[in-house]
Every structure is written in structure tokens, then in C-alpha cells.
Amino acid sequence: MPFPFVLPTTSSFSFSSSFTCESHPSLALNASTHRGVVKDSLKKHKRLPPPSQGPNLPSILSNVNTYLPYLLAIDAGLSNKTVSGEEVSVVLTSTPSIEWRPTLSDHAVPGKEIARVKVQSLEYELFFILSTLGYTHTLLARSSLHPLYVTSGAPLGTQERTTAITTATKHLLDAASVHDYIARRAEGLTTAPPCADITQSTARAMSLLALAEATLLAVLKDDPYPAVVAQDRNDNDREWMYKAAEIPKVRAHLFARLCLAAADHAAQASSLCQSIGRGGSKLNEGLLRYLEDFRKTSRAKACRFFGIDAELSRQTGNALGWLRCGLQELGIEPKETKKGLSLGRLKKDWSERREDKKVERGTNWGADAGKLEETRVIEMLDAKWTKINDTMLTQVITPPGTLLATLPSGRDMHTIKPYQLPELGRESLEAMRAPPDRSDDFEDGQLSSDDETVVATPVGAFPGTQDEYRSASARSYY
């Protein structure tokens, strides 16, 4: 958590080949220049190793935010709208042809990279750029939260933990605003989008997902149990004895309703994604599975907090019943129903070790939407409360079906604010009234972000003499 998006890549494009601006002749050149920076930064980011991609995200965010005002100025100029109080007049001279490689669409051939799609509208270029901006905000939220789940170093303090969660929440709400703007803008389009990544349903689903993730972070900020479980598995932890976590009764009930609201948002997002057509417009299974796991995890968290609320009232039977509800939502059977060795339990233990390694390496961690972490918390509380109930209270455990029928409605914590489009300043517009100082076709001869080929030096060859070893064959020399 949050979802590990992959940033899309794009080809080179010269705005002067398709647009002219009489009022600001240098607008097309400046737009092409900043778009080239975005293209190069996305290409370099894709080739970085996973541990190095997180520190590179702020530069991606800066480059996209710098390019957006120029793209929006051209879009406004096509409709003769004003930008910062100045009239901008842009004329379409030929149909643009831009290529993007989507990352959310399903693979036509398993194991093979998704083919690039051709965009012949400035509107879909804007959608791809805004989607990239939203993905970047989500990935920045992941980078902020990563230290919370690492168990190889010293555990974070309370202030550091709060700062990390607050920063991640801000990025997720920004991502929700961006995707919400795309969804609202796509409502008036009559043409079919080139891929599933930029459809109106996908944008709405991604907005709901970001809102759901931000809602769960509001719970995580004051939820001590995940930190207790992580601290228990941390070999560097020196606090071998600590006070048991306590949550006031009212806040436990509030957190449960927040989790139910997050589950409702995830269910809506999952429904929107599954409604997208089959074939080339289908979204990949990894995203659909994450949305379903997120819904289950959110409902399991709600059941856990209802259990905490019951345990604080010394209703241990109901508390254990709520924990059984949480395990049922996660699709996991309670431990006492297992007799001897269990293949499912061995598989679960193996999955836990694999997820821990992903967290330490920083590669695709959290793809289960926090399902593993919540399972650990519920099983810890179940073992503790079962021992108390067996030795002291001896209350009958309430059946899960009876408790699930009493679930209340969810309660929202955040609202999606309207996305504020960036706008070029008057000084920048005045500077672009001058004619361009160079041509805008300097990128035509360059390779796109995914077509670049690297000619390796043959084994045993002297550096700089690889051209002498080339032949008509494309085979490598080994």
C-alpha cells in the first residue's frame, strides 16, 4: 500500500510539426523542449534499479509540472481562450502523432511488454501527462511510507512516523484530485480513447483508490498495532518489553467506520475497472487483484476495530467473534481449526517471508494491499484474547455471521478538492512573443524512449573497435 504504479514512457514529438501560434511564435518550441525533458526523465527512470527510483521521483514531478502549463496553453489557444489574461491563438496544421506505452492495460501476450499506442489528439496527450502526474504522487506516497515497514533498521519514532504518514496522505489526496479532473474532463468526449489507461472509468477508479488509501492512512496514523507487530519482528529493536497498545473506545468505533468507507471506495473502483471491455481495453490482473485485496483488507481492519471496541467493554466473546470476521474477510481460517501440518499455513508462511524480502529490497512491496500485515495483527490479538478468554472470562465466541449483519455504514474522512490547473505567467507569455531562435525539429532523428538499442562491445575486443566486429547477423558474439 499504496499501489505500485509503473510510469508510462513516450516517444519524441515536435509541436511545430502540427501547431502554429501567431500570437506567441515561440510557444511550440518551448512546449517541445519541456516535453523532451519529460520524455528523457521517464526513460531514465524506467532503467533505474528499484532502490534508485524512489529518490528520482521528485525530479519526475518537477519536470511534469513544468511541462503542463505549456501543454495547457496550446490547448487553450486552440479554442482562442485567454491564458493569464492574454489571448493565445493556436492553429492546428496537421494531425499530431504521439506514441505512449500504457502500463495499466492488460498484456496481449503474457510476458511481453505492452505495445505502444498512437495518440492523435492533444486531449489524450494531456490525459497521459496528467495520469503520469497522478501515478508519481502515489509513488511518492509509497516512498514516504516505506521506512515504516522496514524491519532491518531501527524503528521510527512517533514524530517520524506521523510525518511520513502526513506526507503520504498529502500526495494521495493530490493524486485523487488529478485523476478526478481527468474523469470530469473525459465526460464530454465523444471519441474512444486509444487504451484503457485513460478512459473515464479508469480515471474515476484511480481517484477513488487514492481517496481510499488516504482514508486508511488516517487510521494508520493512530493505529499502534501494525507498529507493534513490526517492532516484534525487528531484530534491531532494543525495547523487548513495552506497554500494551490501548485505543479509546470511541476512537476504535470511529476507525472502524473509516475503514468501511475505504472499503466502499475500493469496491466502487473495482466495479468501474471490471466494467471496462475485454480484449485490448482490459486492465491488467495485478490492478484488479489489488483493488479486491484492498477492499478485503479494509473490511478486515473494520472488524478488528469493532473487536477492540468490544474487548475494551470486556466482551471478549464478541471481540474474538469480530477477529474471526476479519479472518473470514481475508479468506484465512483460524489457527485452531487446523490439525497438524497444513499446506495452506505453509504457503502463508512462505508468502510472509517473500513479502518481507520485497520490503527490504524495495521491489514491488505492498502489492497485496496490506493483507499480510493485517493478518499478522489479527492473529496476534486472537492469540492474546483467546488466552484471556480461556483462563479468565470463558465467554462464548459470537458467530461471524451474526456480527457481520450488524456492520454500520462507513464515514468519510477526506474530500477530493478540485485540481488547480497550472498556468503560464505573464512574463513567460511575453517572452514567447519573440520568434523562435532555433528550429523545432531537433528531436526528429532521436530514438524514442523504448526503441533505443545499445550496441555492446564484443567479448575480448579492444575498446572503441566494436564497429570492426559487426556483421549482417544480429546475433551476439560470445
Tab-separated table of C-alpha atoms in Angstrom:
chain	number	residue	atom	x	y	z
A	1	MET	CA	0.000	0.000	0.000
A	2	PRO	CA	-0.316	2.271	-1.972
A	3	PHE	CA	-0.441	0.581	-5.383
A	4	PRO	CA	2.984	0.235	-7.088
A	5	PHE	CA	2.285	2.043	-10.356
A	6	VAL	CA	4.699	1.857	-13.289
A	7	LEU	CA	5.249	5.190	-15.036
A	8	PRO	CA	4.480	5.206	-18.783
A	9	THR	CA	7.023	6.220	-21.420
A	10	THR	CA	6.548	8.185	-24.618
A	11	SER	CA	8.091	8.984	-27.993
A	12	SER	CA	9.550	12.238	-29.247
A	13	PHE	CA	7.204	14.861	-30.655
A	14	SER	CA	7.641	18.302	-32.199
A	15	PHE	CA	4.719	20.652	-31.597
A	16	SER	CA	5.772	22.819	-34.542
A	17	SER	CA	5.010	19.932	-36.900
A	18	SER	CA	1.308	20.112	-36.022
A	19	PHE	CA	0.669	23.510	-34.416
A	20	THR	CA	1.466	27.152	-35.106
A	21	CYS	CA	0.885	30.075	-32.772
A	22	GLU	CA	0.648	33.507	-34.351
A	23	SER	CA	0.302	35.381	-31.066
A	24	HIS	CA	3.249	33.610	-29.381
A	25	PRO	CA	5.559	32.130	-32.066
A	26	SER	CA	7.931	30.519	-29.545
A	27	LEU	CA	5.197	28.624	-27.663
A	28	ALA	CA	5.514	25.445	-29.744
A	29	LEU	CA	9.300	25.370	-29.365
A	30	ASN	CA	9.149	25.814	-25.599
A	31	ALA	CA	6.480	23.126	-25.299
A	32	SER	CA	8.598	20.693	-27.330
A	33	THR	CA	11.661	21.461	-25.212
A	34	HIS	CA	9.927	20.783	-21.910
A	35	ARG	CA	8.208	17.700	-23.311
A	36	GLY	CA	11.597	16.356	-24.359
A	37	VAL	CA	12.802	16.751	-20.779
A	38	VAL	CA	9.785	14.754	-19.545
A	39	LYS	CA	10.405	12.048	-22.153
A	40	ASP	CA	14.064	11.689	-21.180
A	41	SER	CA	13.327	11.657	-17.450
A	42	LEU	CA	10.699	8.918	-17.864
A	43	LYS	CA	13.112	6.874	-19.964
A	44	LYS	CA	15.899	7.192	-17.392
A	45	HIS	CA	13.538	6.430	-14.522
A	46	LYS	CA	12.417	3.212	-16.187
A	47	ARG	CA	16.017	1.983	-16.438
A	48	LEU	CA	16.958	2.765	-12.852
A	49	PRO	CA	17.123	-0.142	-10.370
A	50	PRO	CA	14.115	-0.226	-7.978
A	51	PRO	CA	16.026	1.155	-4.950
A	52	SER	CA	17.069	4.214	-7.008
A	53	GLN	CA	13.645	5.001	-8.459
A	54	GLY	CA	12.223	6.462	-5.243
A	55	PRO	CA	14.816	9.275	-4.900
A	56	ASN	CA	14.303	10.080	-8.615
A	57	LEU	CA	10.555	10.726	-8.287
A	58	PRO	CA	10.810	14.413	-7.205
A	59	SER	CA	12.599	15.253	-10.467
A	60	ILE	CA	9.850	13.487	-12.453
A	61	LEU	CA	7.235	15.504	-10.582
A	62	SER	CA	9.080	18.761	-11.218
A	63	ASN	CA	9.531	18.074	-14.949
A	64	VAL	CA	5.869	17.144	-15.453
A	65	ASN	CA	4.658	20.226	-13.567
A	66	THR	CA	6.957	22.404	-15.661
A	67	TYR	CA	5.685	20.958	-18.959
A	68	LEU	CA	1.979	21.065	-18.085
A	69	PRO	CA	1.479	24.879	-18.352
A	70	TYR	CA	2.863	24.895	-21.907
A	71	LEU	CA	0.650	21.984	-22.946
A	72	LEU	CA	-2.392	23.640	-21.399
A	73	ALA	CA	-1.536	26.934	-23.106
A	74	ILE	CA	-1.569	25.236	-26.518
A	75	ASP	CA	-4.829	23.501	-25.631
A	76	ALA	CA	-6.371	26.826	-24.597
A	77	GLY	CA	-5.033	28.507	-27.725
A	78	LEU	CA	-6.858	26.025	-29.963
A	79	SER	CA	-10.117	27.389	-28.522
A	80	ASN	CA	-8.887	31.010	-28.562
A	81	LYS	CA	-9.059	31.204	-24.782
A	82	THR	CA	-7.035	33.558	-22.623
A	83	VAL	CA	-4.051	32.469	-20.566
A	84	SER	CA	-3.162	34.741	-17.617
A	85	GLY	CA	-5.281	37.449	-19.192
A	86	GLU	CA	-3.585	37.248	-22.617
A	87	GLU	CA	-5.177	35.910	-25.778
A	88	VAL	CA	-3.386	32.909	-27.259
A	89	SER	CA	-4.179	31.845	-30.822
A	90	VAL	CA	-3.036	28.368	-31.894
A	91	VAL	CA	-3.853	26.788	-35.260
A	92	LEU	CA	-3.782	23.036	-35.984
A	93	THR	CA	-1.814	22.472	-39.193
A	94	SER	CA	-1.722	18.665	-39.222
A	95	THR	CA	-2.909	15.758	-37.070
A	96	PRO	CA	-0.391	15.071	-34.309
A	97	SER	CA	1.014	11.564	-33.935
A	98	ILE	CA	2.359	10.765	-30.474
A	99	GLU	CA	3.119	7.354	-29.023
A	100	TRP	CA	2.717	6.317	-25.387
A	101	ARG	CA	3.339	2.968	-23.754
A	102	PRO	CA	0.467	2.253	-21.313
A	103	THR	CA	1.133	0.474	-18.033
A	104	LEU	CA	-2.330	-0.407	-16.682
A	105	SER	CA	-3.706	-2.182	-19.763
A	106	ASP	CA	-3.624	-5.957	-19.872
A	107	HIS	CA	-0.800	-7.709	-21.696
A	108	ALA	CA	-1.924	-9.065	-25.053
A	109	VAL	CA	0.883	-11.643	-24.877
A	110	PRO	CA	1.841	-12.805	-21.359
A	111	GLY	CA	5.458	-11.994	-20.531
A	112	LYS	CA	5.797	-9.463	-23.340
A	113	GLU	CA	5.829	-5.693	-22.865
A	114	ILE	CA	2.674	-3.848	-23.821
A	115	ALA	CA	2.765	-2.349	-27.298
A	116	ARG	CA	2.717	1.421	-27.608
A	117	VAL	CA	-0.481	3.188	-28.614
A	118	LYS	CA	-0.695	6.085	-31.053
A	119	VAL	CA	-2.310	9.277	-29.780
A	120	GLN	CA	-3.657	11.634	-32.444
A	121	SER	CA	-5.298	14.164	-30.170
A	122	LEU	CA	-3.871	16.777	-27.837
A	123	GLU	CA	-6.609	15.853	-25.353
A	124	TYR	CA	-5.231	12.331	-24.877
A	125	GLU	CA	-1.691	13.679	-24.634
A	126	LEU	CA	-2.958	15.771	-21.732
A	127	PHE	CA	-4.643	12.714	-20.184
A	128	PHE	CA	-1.421	10.692	-20.334
A	129	ILE	CA	0.610	13.504	-18.779
A	130	LEU	CA	-1.938	14.053	-16.007
A	131	SER	CA	-2.101	10.293	-15.363
A	132	THR	CA	1.684	10.273	-15.064
A	133	LEU	CA	1.405	13.113	-12.559
A	134	GLY	CA	-1.130	11.155	-10.516
A	135	TYR	CA	0.989	7.990	-10.571
A	136	THR	CA	4.030	9.987	-9.455
A	137	HIS	CA	2.155	11.391	-6.451
A	138	THR	CA	1.128	7.854	-5.464
A	139	LEU	CA	4.692	6.563	-5.832
A	140	LEU	CA	5.953	9.443	-3.685
A	141	ALA	CA	3.452	8.365	-1.043
A	142	ARG	CA	4.899	4.836	-1.235
A	143	SER	CA	8.413	6.204	-0.775
A	144	SER	CA	7.312	8.119	2.318
A	145	LEU	CA	5.699	5.020	3.851
A	146	HIS	CA	8.475	2.550	3.027
A	147	PRO	CA	10.541	3.202	6.213
A	148	LEU	CA	7.507	2.201	8.309
A	149	TYR	CA	7.653	-1.363	7.020
A	150	VAL	CA	11.417	-1.946	7.018
A	151	THR	CA	12.431	-4.233	9.889
A	152	SER	CA	16.183	-4.320	9.274
A	153	GLY	CA	16.877	-0.882	10.775
A	154	ALA	CA	15.950	0.983	13.920
A	155	PRO	CA	12.183	1.533	14.304
A	156	LEU	CA	10.866	5.014	13.568
A	157	GLY	CA	9.899	7.304	16.407
A	158	THR	CA	6.400	8.658	16.903
A	159	GLN	CA	7.177	12.022	15.310
A	160	GLU	CA	8.930	10.497	12.308
A	161	ARG	CA	6.075	8.069	11.804
A	162	THR	CA	3.484	10.857	11.927
A	163	THR	CA	5.471	12.985	9.462
A	164	ALA	CA	5.797	10.112	6.998
A	165	ILE	CA	2.058	9.336	7.100
A	166	THR	CA	1.080	13.016	6.797
A	167	THR	CA	3.334	13.455	3.760
A	168	ALA	CA	1.966	10.315	2.118
A	169	THR	CA	-1.624	11.440	2.761
A	170	LYS	CA	-0.991	14.763	1.038
A	171	HIS	CA	0.432	13.031	-2.041
A	172	LEU	CA	-2.504	10.611	-2.219
A	173	LEU	CA	-5.058	13.423	-1.995
A	174	ASP	CA	-3.179	15.278	-4.757
A	175	ALA	CA	-3.301	12.115	-6.875
A	176	ALA	CA	-7.033	11.786	-6.236
A	177	SER	CA	-7.574	15.392	-7.378
A	178	VAL	CA	-5.615	14.834	-10.604
A	179	HIS	CA	-7.468	11.639	-11.523
A	180	ASP	CA	-10.791	13.247	-10.623
A	181	TYR	CA	-10.040	16.108	-13.040
A	182	ILE	CA	-9.294	13.604	-15.826
A	183	ALA	CA	-12.566	11.785	-15.161
A	184	ARG	CA	-14.587	15.006	-15.213
A	185	ARG	CA	-12.906	16.235	-18.374
A	186	ALA	CA	-13.425	12.888	-20.134
A	187	GLU	CA	-17.181	13.038	-19.615
A	188	GLY	CA	-17.622	15.381	-22.579
A	189	LEU	CA	-15.533	13.382	-25.064
A	190	THR	CA	-17.221	11.552	-27.926
A	191	THR	CA	-14.207	9.695	-29.342
A	192	ALA	CA	-12.978	6.382	-27.942
A	193	PRO	CA	-9.655	6.564	-26.056
A	194	PRO	CA	-6.706	4.623	-27.532
A	195	CYS	CA	-6.290	2.390	-24.444
A	196	ALA	CA	-7.856	1.535	-21.106
A	197	ASP	CA	-5.344	3.623	-19.126
A	198	ILE	CA	-7.005	6.941	-19.932
A	199	THR	CA	-10.679	6.023	-20.059
A	200	GLN	CA	-13.162	7.901	-17.928
A	201	SER	CA	-13.881	4.782	-15.847
A	202	THR	CA	-10.199	4.147	-15.134
A	203	ALA	CA	-9.590	7.745	-14.090
A	204	ARG	CA	-12.590	7.665	-11.759
A	205	ALA	CA	-11.435	4.349	-10.304
A	206	MET	CA	-7.907	5.653	-9.677
A	207	SER	CA	-9.355	8.720	-7.949
A	208	LEU	CA	-11.471	6.526	-5.674
A	209	LEU	CA	-8.496	4.256	-4.967
A	210	ALA	CA	-6.282	7.185	-3.944
A	211	LEU	CA	-9.067	8.509	-1.710
A	212	ALA	CA	-9.475	5.072	-0.096
A	213	GLU	CA	-5.728	4.794	0.532
A	214	ALA	CA	-5.652	8.263	2.093
A	215	THR	CA	-8.591	7.297	4.327
A	216	LEU	CA	-6.757	4.218	5.606
A	217	LEU	CA	-3.681	6.339	6.338
A	218	ALA	CA	-5.813	8.445	8.680
A	219	VAL	CA	-6.379	5.225	10.624
A	220	LEU	CA	-2.763	4.080	10.373
A	221	LYS	CA	-1.509	7.307	11.954
A	222	ASP	CA	-3.172	6.450	15.295
A	223	ASP	CA	-3.205	2.652	14.979
A	224	PRO	CA	-0.411	1.254	17.188
A	225	TYR	CA	-0.856	-2.440	16.374
A	226	PRO	CA	0.960	-2.565	12.974
A	227	ALA	CA	3.937	-0.838	14.600
A	228	VAL	CA	3.848	-3.342	17.475
A	229	VAL	CA	3.863	-6.285	15.071
A	230	ALA	CA	6.706	-4.755	13.004
A	231	GLN	CA	8.643	-3.992	16.190
A	232	ASP	CA	8.260	-7.580	17.340
A	233	ARG	CA	9.879	-8.808	14.093
A	234	ASN	CA	12.683	-6.210	14.158
A	235	ASP	CA	15.995	-7.791	15.153
A	236	ASN	CA	17.442	-4.338	15.957
A	237	ASP	CA	14.718	-3.475	18.444
A	238	ARG	CA	16.044	-2.941	21.970
A	239	GLU	CA	12.648	-2.395	23.617
A	240	TRP	CA	11.964	-6.033	24.413
A	241	MET	CA	9.325	-5.022	26.891
A	242	TYR	CA	6.724	-2.332	26.138
A	243	LYS	CA	3.274	-1.348	27.279
A	244	ALA	CA	0.342	-2.956	25.510
A	245	ALA	CA	-1.316	-0.709	22.950
A	246	GLU	CA	-4.509	0.977	24.074
A	247	ILE	CA	-7.142	2.672	21.944
A	248	PRO	CA	-10.067	4.609	23.447
A	249	LYS	CA	-13.435	3.048	22.805
A	250	VAL	CA	-14.826	5.972	20.806
A	251	ARG	CA	-11.816	6.169	18.509
A	252	ALA	CA	-11.916	2.426	17.856
A	253	HIS	CA	-15.504	2.740	16.631
A	254	LEU	CA	-14.582	5.781	14.535
A	255	PHE	CA	-11.623	3.969	12.952
A	256	ALA	CA	-13.886	1.049	12.082
A	257	ARG	CA	-16.275	3.316	10.181
A	258	LEU	CA	-13.363	4.976	8.368
A	259	CYS	CA	-12.159	1.543	7.252
A	260	LEU	CA	-15.640	0.695	5.983
A	261	ALA	CA	-15.666	3.931	3.961
A	262	ALA	CA	-12.305	2.967	2.426
A	263	ALA	CA	-13.726	-0.470	1.589
A	264	ASP	CA	-16.720	1.140	-0.136
A	265	HIS	CA	-14.446	3.348	-2.256
A	266	ALA	CA	-12.324	0.349	-3.216
A	267	ALA	CA	-15.447	-1.644	-4.139
A	268	GLN	CA	-16.612	1.185	-6.421
A	269	ALA	CA	-13.165	1.381	-8.029
A	270	SER	CA	-13.105	-2.375	-8.581
A	271	SER	CA	-16.544	-2.289	-10.171
A	272	LEU	CA	-15.500	0.503	-12.546
A	273	CYS	CA	-12.330	-1.329	-13.597
A	274	GLN	CA	-14.138	-4.599	-14.205
A	275	SER	CA	-16.759	-2.837	-16.315
A	276	ILE	CA	-14.152	-1.935	-18.917
A	277	GLY	CA	-14.435	-4.081	-22.039
A	278	ARG	CA	-12.493	-7.184	-22.895
A	279	GLY	CA	-9.554	-7.564	-25.247
A	280	GLY	CA	-7.107	-4.722	-25.712
A	281	SER	CA	-9.073	-2.364	-23.450
A	282	LYS	CA	-8.950	-4.684	-20.435
A	283	LEU	CA	-6.960	-3.640	-17.361
A	284	ASN	CA	-4.246	-5.942	-16.040
A	285	GLU	CA	-5.000	-8.558	-13.441
A	286	GLY	CA	-2.500	-7.130	-10.942
A	287	LEU	CA	-4.532	-3.930	-10.532
A	288	LEU	CA	-7.863	-5.777	-10.324
A	289	ARG	CA	-6.439	-8.156	-7.706
A	290	TYR	CA	-5.043	-5.238	-5.691
A	291	LEU	CA	-8.431	-3.490	-5.628
A	292	GLU	CA	-10.132	-6.646	-4.360
A	293	ASP	CA	-7.416	-7.251	-1.747
A	294	PHE	CA	-7.690	-3.624	-0.628
A	295	ARG	CA	-11.441	-4.000	-0.114
A	296	LYS	CA	-10.950	-7.185	1.905
A	297	THR	CA	-8.166	-5.637	4.000
A	298	SER	CA	-10.251	-2.549	4.765
A	299	ARG	CA	-13.209	-4.636	5.919
A	300	ALA	CA	-10.886	-6.832	7.995
A	301	LYS	CA	-9.466	-3.713	9.686
A	302	ALA	CA	-13.001	-2.554	10.447
A	303	CYS	CA	-13.775	-5.921	12.047
A	304	ARG	CA	-10.576	-5.701	14.107
A	305	PHE	CA	-11.502	-2.258	15.453
A	306	PHE	CA	-15.004	-3.449	16.329
A	307	GLY	CA	-13.271	-6.274	18.184
A	308	ILE	CA	-11.066	-3.787	20.038
A	309	ASP	CA	-14.180	-1.796	20.924
A	310	ALA	CA	-15.811	-4.940	22.319
A	311	GLU	CA	-12.675	-6.006	24.211
A	312	LEU	CA	-12.474	-2.626	25.926
A	313	SER	CA	-16.002	-3.314	27.190
A	314	ARG	CA	-14.813	-6.724	28.479
A	315	GLN	CA	-16.934	-8.542	25.876
A	316	THR	CA	-14.207	-10.962	24.904
A	317	GLY	CA	-16.620	-13.341	23.191
A	318	ASN	CA	-17.768	-10.625	20.793
A	319	ALA	CA	-14.170	-9.418	20.384
A	320	LEU	CA	-12.985	-12.859	19.299
A	321	GLY	CA	-16.013	-13.132	17.047
A	322	TRP	CA	-15.043	-9.899	15.313
A	323	LEU	CA	-11.493	-11.208	14.818
A	324	ARG	CA	-12.986	-14.318	13.197
A	325	CYS	CA	-14.943	-11.961	10.936
A	326	GLY	CA	-11.697	-10.245	9.963
A	327	LEU	CA	-10.007	-13.531	9.123
A	328	GLN	CA	-13.073	-14.564	7.153
A	329	GLU	CA	-12.890	-11.350	5.113
A	330	LEU	CA	-9.227	-12.047	4.392
A	331	GLY	CA	-10.009	-15.612	3.375
A	332	ILE	CA	-7.939	-17.170	6.197
A	333	GLU	CA	-9.132	-19.867	8.584
A	334	PRO	CA	-8.465	-19.530	12.334
A	335	LYS	CA	-5.456	-21.427	13.619
A	336	GLU	CA	-7.359	-23.732	15.969
A	337	THR	CA	-9.269	-25.327	13.096
A	338	LYS	CA	-6.005	-26.707	11.720
A	339	LYS	CA	-4.950	-30.191	12.733
A	340	GLY	CA	-1.238	-30.897	12.337
A	341	LEU	CA	0.642	-29.546	9.368
A	342	SER	CA	-1.363	-27.508	6.864
A	343	LEU	CA	-0.385	-26.807	3.275
A	344	GLY	CA	-2.260	-23.505	3.413
A	345	ARG	CA	-0.391	-22.446	6.554
A	346	LEU	CA	2.968	-23.361	4.982
A	347	LYS	CA	2.040	-21.392	1.879
A	348	LYS	CA	1.074	-18.401	4.036
A	349	ASP	CA	4.383	-18.533	5.958
A	350	TRP	CA	6.297	-18.670	2.687
A	351	SER	CA	4.337	-15.673	1.358
A	352	GLU	CA	5.175	-13.730	4.529
A	353	ARG	CA	8.899	-14.330	4.127
A	354	ARG	CA	8.742	-13.377	0.462
A	355	GLU	CA	6.883	-10.131	1.239
A	356	ASP	CA	9.443	-9.256	3.939
A	357	LYS	CA	12.225	-9.650	1.379
A	358	LYS	CA	10.344	-7.375	-1.042
A	359	VAL	CA	10.102	-4.700	1.637
A	360	GLU	CA	13.802	-4.901	2.416
A	361	ARG	CA	14.738	-4.702	-1.274
A	362	GLY	CA	12.127	-2.064	-2.077
A	363	THR	CA	10.796	-4.051	-5.052
A	364	ASN	CA	7.033	-4.227	-5.603
A	365	TRP	CA	6.271	-4.386	-1.892
A	366	GLY	CA	2.709	-3.876	-0.707
A	367	ALA	CA	1.135	-5.362	-3.832
A	368	ASP	CA	-1.229	-7.302	-1.538
A	369	ALA	CA	-2.758	-4.024	-0.244
A	370	GLY	CA	-1.617	-4.683	3.330
A	371	LYS	CA	-3.386	-8.052	3.532
A	372	LEU	CA	-0.380	-9.800	5.071
A	373	GLU	CA	0.191	-7.074	7.663
A	374	GLU	CA	-3.445	-7.099	8.774
A	375	THR	CA	-3.371	-10.890	9.054
A	376	ARG	CA	-0.417	-10.673	11.433
A	377	VAL	CA	-2.162	-8.083	13.609
A	378	ILE	CA	-5.407	-10.074	13.842
A	379	GLU	CA	-3.587	-13.320	14.644
A	380	MET	CA	-1.579	-11.559	17.381
A	381	LEU	CA	-4.745	-10.213	19.012
A	382	ASP	CA	-6.534	-13.531	18.542
A	383	ALA	CA	-3.805	-15.431	20.402
A	384	LYS	CA	-3.780	-12.866	23.226
A	385	TRP	CA	-7.553	-12.647	23.690
A	386	THR	CA	-8.071	-16.398	23.341
A	387	LYS	CA	-5.667	-16.983	26.211
A	388	ILE	CA	-7.533	-14.450	28.359
A	389	ASN	CA	-10.916	-15.907	27.460
A	390	ASP	CA	-9.823	-19.495	28.129
A	391	THR	CA	-8.326	-18.750	31.542
A	392	MET	CA	-10.437	-15.921	32.981
A	393	LEU	CA	-13.657	-14.889	31.241
A	394	THR	CA	-14.780	-18.039	29.387
A	395	GLN	CA	-17.316	-16.267	27.197
A	396	VAL	CA	-18.951	-17.905	24.185
A	397	ILE	CA	-17.499	-16.673	20.879
A	398	THR	CA	-20.189	-14.992	18.788
A	399	PRO	CA	-20.604	-16.476	15.283
A	400	PRO	CA	-19.166	-14.255	12.499
A	401	GLY	CA	-22.412	-14.228	10.518
A	402	THR	CA	-24.317	-12.647	13.389
A	403	LEU	CA	-21.749	-9.843	13.778
A	404	LEU	CA	-21.335	-9.086	10.064
A	405	ALA	CA	-25.062	-8.434	9.815
A	406	THR	CA	-24.648	-5.517	12.261
A	407	LEU	CA	-21.942	-3.619	10.322
A	408	PRO	CA	-22.778	0.105	10.135
A	409	SER	CA	-22.169	2.401	7.177
A	410	GLY	CA	-18.817	3.984	6.518
A	411	ARG	CA	-17.744	7.520	7.347
A	412	ASP	CA	-15.562	9.611	5.042
A	413	MET	CA	-12.533	11.444	6.385
A	414	HIS	CA	-11.377	13.384	3.316
A	415	THR	CA	-12.960	15.108	0.343
A	416	ILE	CA	-11.414	15.393	-3.097
A	417	LYS	CA	-10.514	19.006	-3.812
A	418	PRO	CA	-10.710	20.334	-7.386
A	419	TYR	CA	-7.408	20.156	-9.219
A	420	GLN	CA	-5.962	23.590	-9.925
A	421	LEU	CA	-4.509	23.676	-13.431
A	422	PRO	CA	-1.074	25.334	-13.613
A	423	GLU	CA	-0.914	28.430	-15.809
A	424	LEU	CA	1.910	30.208	-17.564
A	425	GLY	CA	2.825	33.566	-16.069
A	426	ARG	CA	2.566	36.833	-17.963
A	427	GLU	CA	6.336	37.187	-18.115
A	428	SER	CA	6.714	33.778	-19.756
A	429	LEU	CA	3.991	34.594	-22.273
A	430	GLU	CA	5.581	37.946	-23.114
A	431	ALA	CA	8.933	36.265	-23.709
A	432	MET	CA	7.340	33.843	-26.199
A	433	ARG	CA	6.060	36.651	-28.417
A	434	ALA	CA	9.538	36.756	-29.952
A	435	PRO	CA	10.212	34.411	-32.873
A	436	PRO	CA	11.973	31.129	-32.000
A	437	ASP	CA	15.762	31.234	-32.024
A	438	ARG	CA	16.095	27.689	-33.446
A	439	SER	CA	14.065	25.099	-35.317
A	440	ASP	CA	11.798	22.676	-33.525
A	441	ASP	CA	12.812	19.507	-35.385
A	442	PHE	CA	15.974	18.726	-33.410
A	443	GLU	CA	14.366	15.586	-31.893
A	444	ASP	CA	13.168	14.042	-35.139
A	445	GLY	CA	16.287	11.974	-35.566
A	446	GLN	CA	16.388	10.729	-31.981
A	447	LEU	CA	15.126	7.335	-30.915
A	448	SER	CA	12.063	7.103	-28.733
A	449	SER	CA	12.200	6.170	-25.099
A	450	ASP	CA	11.756	2.447	-25.712
A	451	ASP	CA	13.381	1.955	-29.127
A	452	GLU	CA	16.909	2.845	-28.149
A	453	THR	CA	19.310	-0.026	-28.761
A	454	VAL	CA	22.663	-0.389	-27.099
A	455	VAL	CA	25.468	-1.931	-29.121
A	456	ALA	CA	27.564	-3.919	-26.696
A	457	THR	CA	31.300	-4.309	-27.086
A	458	PRO	CA	32.137	-7.881	-28.193
A	459	VAL	CA	33.895	-10.011	-25.622
A	460	GLY	CA	37.669	-9.691	-25.955
A	461	ALA	CA	37.544	-6.698	-28.307
A	462	PHE	CA	39.694	-3.629	-27.738
A	463	PRO	CA	37.600	-0.651	-26.520
A	464	GLY	CA	36.428	1.525	-29.389
A	465	THR	CA	36.767	-1.154	-32.084
A	466	GLN	CA	33.300	-2.715	-31.845
A	467	ASP	CA	32.431	-1.467	-35.363
A	468	GLU	CA	35.056	-3.782	-36.835
A	469	TYR	CA	33.289	-6.817	-35.381
A	470	ARG	CA	29.833	-6.067	-36.757
A	471	SER	CA	28.258	-8.273	-39.415
A	472	ALA	CA	24.906	-8.591	-41.088
A	473	SER	CA	23.830	-11.009	-38.391
A	474	ALA	CA	22.046	-9.687	-35.310
A	475	ARG	CA	23.448	-12.454	-33.118
A	476	SER	CA	25.735	-11.629	-30.206
A	477	TYR	CA	29.346	-12.750	-30.054
A	478	TYR	CA	30.042	-14.925	-27.062
